[in-house]
mmCIF file of C-alpha atoms in Angstrom:
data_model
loop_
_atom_site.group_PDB
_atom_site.id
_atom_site.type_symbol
_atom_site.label_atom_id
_atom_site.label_comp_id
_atom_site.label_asym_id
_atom_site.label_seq_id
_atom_site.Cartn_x
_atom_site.Cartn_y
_atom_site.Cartn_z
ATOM 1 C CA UNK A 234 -50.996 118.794 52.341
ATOM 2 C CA UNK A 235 -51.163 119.426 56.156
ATOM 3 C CA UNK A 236 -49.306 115.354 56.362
ATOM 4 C CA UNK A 237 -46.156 117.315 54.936
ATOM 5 C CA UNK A 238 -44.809 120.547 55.944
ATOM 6 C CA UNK A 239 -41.625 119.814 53.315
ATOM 7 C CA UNK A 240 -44.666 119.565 51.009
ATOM 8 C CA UNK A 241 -45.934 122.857 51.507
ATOM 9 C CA UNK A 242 -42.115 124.382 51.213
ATOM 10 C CA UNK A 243 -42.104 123.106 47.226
ATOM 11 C CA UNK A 244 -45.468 124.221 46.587
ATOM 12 C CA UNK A 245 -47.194 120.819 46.012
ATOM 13 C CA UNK A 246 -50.818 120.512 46.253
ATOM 14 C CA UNK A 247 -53.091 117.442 45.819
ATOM 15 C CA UNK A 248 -55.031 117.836 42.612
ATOM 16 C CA UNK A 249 -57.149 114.559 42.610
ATOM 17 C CA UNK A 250 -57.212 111.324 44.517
ATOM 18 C CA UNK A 251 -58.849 108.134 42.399
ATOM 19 C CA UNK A 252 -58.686 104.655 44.569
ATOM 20 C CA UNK A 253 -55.230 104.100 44.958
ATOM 21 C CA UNK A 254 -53.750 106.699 42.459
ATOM 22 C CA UNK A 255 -53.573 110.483 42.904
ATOM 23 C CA UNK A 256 -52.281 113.588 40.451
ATOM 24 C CA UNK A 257 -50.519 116.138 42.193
ATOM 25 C CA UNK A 258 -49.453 120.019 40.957
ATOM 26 C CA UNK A 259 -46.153 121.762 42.180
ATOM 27 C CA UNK A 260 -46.715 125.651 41.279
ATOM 28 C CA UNK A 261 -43.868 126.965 39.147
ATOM 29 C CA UNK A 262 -41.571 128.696 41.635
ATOM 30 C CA UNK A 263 -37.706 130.041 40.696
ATOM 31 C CA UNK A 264 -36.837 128.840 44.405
ATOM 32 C CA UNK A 265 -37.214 125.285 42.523
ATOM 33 C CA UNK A 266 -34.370 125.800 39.870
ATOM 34 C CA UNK A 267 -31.107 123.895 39.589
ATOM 35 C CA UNK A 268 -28.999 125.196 36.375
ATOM 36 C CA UNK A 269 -30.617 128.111 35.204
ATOM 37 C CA UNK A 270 -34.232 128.072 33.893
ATOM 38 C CA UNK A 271 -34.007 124.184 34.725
ATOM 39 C CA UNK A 272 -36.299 122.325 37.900
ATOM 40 C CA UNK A 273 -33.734 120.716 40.348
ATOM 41 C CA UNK A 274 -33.356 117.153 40.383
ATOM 42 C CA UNK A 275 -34.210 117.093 44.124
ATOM 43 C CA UNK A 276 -37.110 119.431 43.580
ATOM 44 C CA UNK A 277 -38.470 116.496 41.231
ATOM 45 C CA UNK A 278 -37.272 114.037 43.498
ATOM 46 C CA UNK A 279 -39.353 115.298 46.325
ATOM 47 C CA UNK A 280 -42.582 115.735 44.441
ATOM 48 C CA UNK A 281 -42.723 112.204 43.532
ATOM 49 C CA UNK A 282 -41.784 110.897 47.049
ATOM 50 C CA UNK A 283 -43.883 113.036 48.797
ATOM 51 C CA UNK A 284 -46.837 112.459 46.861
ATOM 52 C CA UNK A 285 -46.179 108.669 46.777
ATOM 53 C CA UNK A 286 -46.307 108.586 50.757
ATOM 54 C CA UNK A 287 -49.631 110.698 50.389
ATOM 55 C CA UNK A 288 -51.371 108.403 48.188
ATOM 56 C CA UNK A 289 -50.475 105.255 50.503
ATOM 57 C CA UNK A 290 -51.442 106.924 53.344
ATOM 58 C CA UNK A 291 -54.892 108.617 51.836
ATOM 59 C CA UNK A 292 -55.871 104.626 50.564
ATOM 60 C CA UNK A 293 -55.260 103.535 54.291
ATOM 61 C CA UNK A 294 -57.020 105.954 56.073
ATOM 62 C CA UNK A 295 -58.725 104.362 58.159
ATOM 63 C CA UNK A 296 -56.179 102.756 59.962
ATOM 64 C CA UNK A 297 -54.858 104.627 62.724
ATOM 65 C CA UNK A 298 -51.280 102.359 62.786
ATOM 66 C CA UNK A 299 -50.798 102.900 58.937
ATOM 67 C CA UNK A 300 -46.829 104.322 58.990
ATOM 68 C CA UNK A 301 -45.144 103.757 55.869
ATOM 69 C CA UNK A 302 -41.438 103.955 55.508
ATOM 70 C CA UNK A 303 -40.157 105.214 52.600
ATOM 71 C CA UNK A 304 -36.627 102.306 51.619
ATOM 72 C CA UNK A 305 -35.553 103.250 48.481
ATOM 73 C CA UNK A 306 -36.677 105.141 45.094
ATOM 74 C CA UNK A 307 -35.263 105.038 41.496
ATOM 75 C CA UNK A 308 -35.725 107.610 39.383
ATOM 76 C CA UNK A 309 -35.044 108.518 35.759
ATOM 77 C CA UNK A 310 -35.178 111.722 34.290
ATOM 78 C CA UNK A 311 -36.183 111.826 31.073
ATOM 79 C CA UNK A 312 -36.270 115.654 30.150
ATOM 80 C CA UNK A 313 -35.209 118.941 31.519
ATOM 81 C CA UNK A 314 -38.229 119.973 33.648
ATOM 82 C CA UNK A 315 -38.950 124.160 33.110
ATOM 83 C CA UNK A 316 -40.135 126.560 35.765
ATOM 84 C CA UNK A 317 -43.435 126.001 35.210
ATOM 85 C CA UNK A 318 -46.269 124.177 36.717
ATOM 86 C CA UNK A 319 -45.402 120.669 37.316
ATOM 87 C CA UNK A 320 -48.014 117.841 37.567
ATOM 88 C CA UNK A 321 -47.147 114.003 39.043
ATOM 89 C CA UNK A 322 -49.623 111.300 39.100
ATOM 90 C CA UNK A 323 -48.856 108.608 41.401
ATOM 91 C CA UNK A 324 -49.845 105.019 41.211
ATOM 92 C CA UNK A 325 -49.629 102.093 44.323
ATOM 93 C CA UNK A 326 -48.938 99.133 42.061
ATOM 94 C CA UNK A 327 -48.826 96.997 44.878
ATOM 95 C CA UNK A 328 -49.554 96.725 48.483
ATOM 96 C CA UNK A 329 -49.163 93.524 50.894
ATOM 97 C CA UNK A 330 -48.869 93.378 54.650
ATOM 98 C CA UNK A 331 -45.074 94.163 54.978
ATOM 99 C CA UNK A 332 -44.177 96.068 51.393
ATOM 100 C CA UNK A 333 -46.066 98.438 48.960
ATOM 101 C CA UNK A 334 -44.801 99.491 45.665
ATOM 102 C CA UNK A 335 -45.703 103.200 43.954
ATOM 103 C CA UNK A 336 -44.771 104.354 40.750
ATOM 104 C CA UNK A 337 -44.682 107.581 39.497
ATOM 105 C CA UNK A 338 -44.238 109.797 36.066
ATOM 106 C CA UNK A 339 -44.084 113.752 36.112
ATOM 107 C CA UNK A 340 -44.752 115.584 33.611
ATOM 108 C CA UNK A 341 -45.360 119.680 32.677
ATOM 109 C CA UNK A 342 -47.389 120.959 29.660
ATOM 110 C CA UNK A 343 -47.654 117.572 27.948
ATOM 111 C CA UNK A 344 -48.651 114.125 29.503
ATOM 112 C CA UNK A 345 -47.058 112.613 26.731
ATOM 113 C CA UNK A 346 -43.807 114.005 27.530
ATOM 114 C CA UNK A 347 -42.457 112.937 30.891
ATOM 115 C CA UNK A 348 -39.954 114.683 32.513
ATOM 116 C CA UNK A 349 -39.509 111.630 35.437
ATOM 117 C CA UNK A 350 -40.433 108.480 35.916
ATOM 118 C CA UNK A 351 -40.222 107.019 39.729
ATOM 119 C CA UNK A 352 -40.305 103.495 41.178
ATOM 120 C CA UNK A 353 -40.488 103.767 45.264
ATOM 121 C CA UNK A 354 -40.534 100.867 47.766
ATOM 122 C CA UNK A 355 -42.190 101.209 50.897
ATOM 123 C CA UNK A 356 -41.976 99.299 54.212
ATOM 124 C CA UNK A 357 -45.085 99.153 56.567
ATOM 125 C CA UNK A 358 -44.928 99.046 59.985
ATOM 126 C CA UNK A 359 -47.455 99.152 62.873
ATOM 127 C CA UNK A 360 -47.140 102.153 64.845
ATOM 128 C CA UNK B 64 -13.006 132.658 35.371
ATOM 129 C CA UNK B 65 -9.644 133.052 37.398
ATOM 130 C CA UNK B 66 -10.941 134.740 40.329
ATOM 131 C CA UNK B 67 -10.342 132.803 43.302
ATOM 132 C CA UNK B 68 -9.351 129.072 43.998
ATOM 133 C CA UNK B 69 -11.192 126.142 42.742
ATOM 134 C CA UNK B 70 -13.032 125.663 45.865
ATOM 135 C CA UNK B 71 -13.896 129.038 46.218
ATOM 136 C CA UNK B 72 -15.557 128.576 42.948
ATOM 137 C CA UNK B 73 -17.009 125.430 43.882
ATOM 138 C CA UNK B 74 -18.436 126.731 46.913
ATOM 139 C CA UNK B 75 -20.184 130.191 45.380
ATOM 140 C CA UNK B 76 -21.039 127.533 42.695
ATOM 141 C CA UNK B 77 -23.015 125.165 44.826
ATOM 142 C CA UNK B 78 -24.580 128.043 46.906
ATOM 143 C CA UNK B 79 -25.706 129.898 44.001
ATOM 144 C CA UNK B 80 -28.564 127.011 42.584
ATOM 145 C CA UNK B 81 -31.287 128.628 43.685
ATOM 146 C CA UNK B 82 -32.851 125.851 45.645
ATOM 147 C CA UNK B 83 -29.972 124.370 47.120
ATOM 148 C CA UNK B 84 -30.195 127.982 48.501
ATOM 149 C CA UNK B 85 -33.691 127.467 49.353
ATOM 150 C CA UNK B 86 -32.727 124.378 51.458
ATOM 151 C CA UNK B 87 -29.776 125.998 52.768
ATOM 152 C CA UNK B 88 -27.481 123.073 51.210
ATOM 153 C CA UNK B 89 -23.614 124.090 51.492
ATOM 154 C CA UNK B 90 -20.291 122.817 50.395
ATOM 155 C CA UNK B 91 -18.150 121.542 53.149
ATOM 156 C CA UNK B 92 -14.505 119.988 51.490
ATOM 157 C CA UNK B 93 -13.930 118.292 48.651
ATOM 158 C CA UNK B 94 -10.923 116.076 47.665
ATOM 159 C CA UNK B 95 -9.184 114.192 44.353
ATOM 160 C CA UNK B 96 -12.292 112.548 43.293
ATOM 161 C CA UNK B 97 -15.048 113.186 46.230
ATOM 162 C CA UNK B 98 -16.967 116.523 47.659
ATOM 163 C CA UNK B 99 -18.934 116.925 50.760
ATOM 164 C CA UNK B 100 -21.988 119.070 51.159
ATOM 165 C CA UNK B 101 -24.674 119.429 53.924
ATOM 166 C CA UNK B 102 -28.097 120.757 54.793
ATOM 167 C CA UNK B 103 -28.682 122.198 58.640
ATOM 168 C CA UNK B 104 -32.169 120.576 59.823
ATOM 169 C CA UNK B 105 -35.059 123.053 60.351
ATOM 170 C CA UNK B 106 -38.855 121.969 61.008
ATOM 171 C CA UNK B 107 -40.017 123.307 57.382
ATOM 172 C CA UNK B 108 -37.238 120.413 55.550
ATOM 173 C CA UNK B 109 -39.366 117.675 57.859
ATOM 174 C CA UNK B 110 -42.753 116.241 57.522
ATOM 175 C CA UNK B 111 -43.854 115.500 60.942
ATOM 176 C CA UNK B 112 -43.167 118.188 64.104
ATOM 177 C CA UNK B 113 -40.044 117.260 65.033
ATOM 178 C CA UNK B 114 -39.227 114.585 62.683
ATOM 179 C CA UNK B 115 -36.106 114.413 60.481
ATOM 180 C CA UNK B 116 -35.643 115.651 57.293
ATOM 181 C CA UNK B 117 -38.297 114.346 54.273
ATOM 182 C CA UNK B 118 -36.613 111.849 51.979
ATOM 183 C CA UNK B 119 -36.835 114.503 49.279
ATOM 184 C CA UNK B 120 -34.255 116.719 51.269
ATOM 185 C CA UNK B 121 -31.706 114.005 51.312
ATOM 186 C CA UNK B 122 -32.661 113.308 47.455
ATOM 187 C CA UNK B 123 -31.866 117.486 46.659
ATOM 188 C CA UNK B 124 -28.657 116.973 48.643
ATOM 189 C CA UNK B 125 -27.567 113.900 47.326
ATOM 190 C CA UNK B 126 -28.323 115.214 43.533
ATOM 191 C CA UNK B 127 -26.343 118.578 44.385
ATOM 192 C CA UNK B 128 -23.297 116.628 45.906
ATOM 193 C CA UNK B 129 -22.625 113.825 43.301
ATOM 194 C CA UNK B 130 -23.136 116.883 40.624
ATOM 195 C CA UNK B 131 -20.405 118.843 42.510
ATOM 196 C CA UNK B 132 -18.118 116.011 42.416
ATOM 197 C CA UNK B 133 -18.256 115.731 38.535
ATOM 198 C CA UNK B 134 -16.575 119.160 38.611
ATOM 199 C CA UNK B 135 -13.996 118.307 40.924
ATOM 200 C CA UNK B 136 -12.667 116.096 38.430
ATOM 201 C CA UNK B 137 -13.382 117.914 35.629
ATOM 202 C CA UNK B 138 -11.735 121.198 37.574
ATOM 203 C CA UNK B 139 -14.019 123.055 36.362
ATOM 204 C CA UNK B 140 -17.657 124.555 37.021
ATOM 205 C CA UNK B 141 -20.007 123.480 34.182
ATOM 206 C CA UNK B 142 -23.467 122.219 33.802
ATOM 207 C CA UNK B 143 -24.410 118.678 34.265
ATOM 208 C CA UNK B 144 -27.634 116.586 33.747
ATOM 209 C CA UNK B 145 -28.985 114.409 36.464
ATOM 210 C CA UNK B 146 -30.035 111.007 34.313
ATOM 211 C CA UNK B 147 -31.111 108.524 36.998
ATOM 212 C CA UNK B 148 -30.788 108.661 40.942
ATOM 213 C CA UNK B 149 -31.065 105.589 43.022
ATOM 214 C CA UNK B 150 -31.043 106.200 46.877
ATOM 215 C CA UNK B 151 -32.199 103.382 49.697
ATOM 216 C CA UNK B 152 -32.994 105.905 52.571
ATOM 217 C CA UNK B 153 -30.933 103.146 55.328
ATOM 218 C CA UNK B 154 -32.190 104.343 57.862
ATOM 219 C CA UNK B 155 -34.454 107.702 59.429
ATOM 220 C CA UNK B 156 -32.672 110.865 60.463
ATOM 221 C CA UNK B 157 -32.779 112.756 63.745
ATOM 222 C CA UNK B 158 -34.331 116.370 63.967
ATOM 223 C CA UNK B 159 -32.105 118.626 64.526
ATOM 224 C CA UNK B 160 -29.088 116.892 63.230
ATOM 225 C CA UNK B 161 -26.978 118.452 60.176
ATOM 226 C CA UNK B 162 -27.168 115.950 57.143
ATOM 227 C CA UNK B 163 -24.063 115.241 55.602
ATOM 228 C CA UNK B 164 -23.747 113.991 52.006
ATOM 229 C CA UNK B 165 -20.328 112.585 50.386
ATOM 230 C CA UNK B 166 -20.108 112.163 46.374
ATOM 231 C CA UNK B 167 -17.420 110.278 44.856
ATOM 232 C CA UNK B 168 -16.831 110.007 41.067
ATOM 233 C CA UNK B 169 -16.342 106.389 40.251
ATOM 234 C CA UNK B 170 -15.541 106.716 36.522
ATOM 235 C CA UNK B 171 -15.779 109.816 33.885
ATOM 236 C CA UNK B 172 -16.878 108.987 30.577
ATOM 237 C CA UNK B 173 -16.628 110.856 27.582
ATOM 238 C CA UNK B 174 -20.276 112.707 28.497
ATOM 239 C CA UNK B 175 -20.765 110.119 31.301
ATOM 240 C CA UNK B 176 -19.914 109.948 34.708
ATOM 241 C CA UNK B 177 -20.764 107.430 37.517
ATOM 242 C CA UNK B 178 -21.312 108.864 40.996
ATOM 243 C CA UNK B 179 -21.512 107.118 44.315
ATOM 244 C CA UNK B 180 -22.697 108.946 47.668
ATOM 245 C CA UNK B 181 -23.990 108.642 51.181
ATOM 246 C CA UNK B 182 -25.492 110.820 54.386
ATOM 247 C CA UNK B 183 -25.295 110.834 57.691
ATOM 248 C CA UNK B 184 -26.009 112.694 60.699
ATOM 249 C CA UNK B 185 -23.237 113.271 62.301
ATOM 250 C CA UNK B 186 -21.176 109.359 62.319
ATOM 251 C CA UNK B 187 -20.118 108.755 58.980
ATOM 252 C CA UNK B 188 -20.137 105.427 59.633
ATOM 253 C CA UNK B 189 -24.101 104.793 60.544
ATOM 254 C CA UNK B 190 -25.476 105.993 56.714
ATOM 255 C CA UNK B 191 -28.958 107.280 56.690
ATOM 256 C CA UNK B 192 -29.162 106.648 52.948
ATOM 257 C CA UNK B 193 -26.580 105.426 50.184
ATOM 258 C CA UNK B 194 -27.160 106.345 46.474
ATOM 259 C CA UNK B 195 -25.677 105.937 43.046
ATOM 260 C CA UNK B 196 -26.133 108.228 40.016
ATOM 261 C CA UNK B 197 -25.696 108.891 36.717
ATOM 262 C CA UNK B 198 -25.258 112.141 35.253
ATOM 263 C CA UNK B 199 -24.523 113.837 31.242
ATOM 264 C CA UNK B 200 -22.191 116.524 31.183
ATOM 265 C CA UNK B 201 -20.335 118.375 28.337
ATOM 266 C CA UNK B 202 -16.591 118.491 28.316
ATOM 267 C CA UNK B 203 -14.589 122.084 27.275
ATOM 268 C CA UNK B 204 -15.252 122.032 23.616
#
């Protein structure tokens, strides 16, 4: 994750990248906790955005002016996330010349049980 | 439980979640219905050298500051539940610059309350992102 140095501070780590999706893993760390024994909202928060603006930028990498801006997200937690490992798998559900649009859903020991789901907007500028 | 003022409380309250410690997010004031916290810049909260802080930064402080506010108007210190966050990040902020966040409490439901918030960098009146929230709490049983 040398793109994000924020990304390093929560512990996230790319686990796969598929054309134009990726899954993520933030290691369980008690830095991470809101209330106790419970993952921050912003610690979730950040794992989704950051690994949204990595999975735009790894499916444009060959273009040296790629610079997405991330405009807005909306997110829904679903579940209290534990302090345990935490896996997000990121989506780009659409991209055109001006806009791209990633979703996201986090999850922990079960895929089936989401602790987020994320919609993020991106603008994209030349450099 | 009586030790100290409200915002005393408030304060050791918001400093003792272990990553708005982590961040280094702190209260700042609080009034009636509204509570300010902020987050000093440092390279490590950025993702580019010298670049402001990452979206998810603004996203921890937004979360802690619109769940500090609930307890302003509950007066007291309890546990809430974040249920959905939207933030539009207005506009990029400035390494180096100390981000700001103000909550207000719109309405408090029985177990729901409405929260409305912004940052800035330093002019309260140039936003670098604006956010609403809902969060579940549990009133004094």
């Amino acid at each position: 994750m040398a793109a994000s140095t924020f990304g390093d501070f929560v512990g996230l780590t790319l686990h796969r990248y598929e054309t134009d999706a990726a899954t993520f893993l933030m290691a369980a760390d008690d830095r991470l906790a809101g209330r106790p024994g419970f993952l921050h909202g912003g610690a979730i928060a950040a794992m989704l955005d950051i690994a949204a603006m990595n999975v735009l930028q790894r499916a444009n990498i060959g273009r040296a002016d790629f610079s997405p801006k991330l405009l807005g997200t909306s997110l829904e937690y679903l579940r209290g996330g534990k302090i345990v490992s935490t896996w997000v798998r990121v989506s780009i559900l659409r991209q055109g010349s001006r806009i791209a649009n990633v979703t996201g859903n986090a999850w922990q020991d079960d895929v089936s049980l989401p602790i987020a789901t994320a919609r993020l907007v991106f603008e994209l500028r030349n450099r | 439980m009586f030790d100290g003022s409200f915002k005393d409380r408030i304060e050791r309250h918001v400093a003792a979640v272990p990553f708005n410690a982590a961040l280094g997010i702190k209260y700042v004031d609080h009034g009636a219905n509204w509570l300010e916290n902020e987050v000093d810049w440092r390279q490590e909260l950025a993702d580019e050298p010298d670049g402001g802080c990452s979206p998810g930064v603004i996203a921890s402080l937004i979360d802690a500051t619109c769940g500090a506010a609930i307890l302003v108007l509950l007066d007291r210190v309890t546990a809430s539940v974040t249920l959905n966050l939207q933030l539009d990040y207005v506009r990029m902020g400035e390494a180096g610059k100390t981000v700001r966040a103000r909550a207000e409490c719109v309405q408090l439901g029985e177990q729901i309350a409405f929260v409305r918030a912004f940052a800035h960098d330093g002019d309260s009146q140039q936003p670098i992102a604006l956010a609403s929230a809902k969060f579940l709490f549990e009133r004094e049983a």
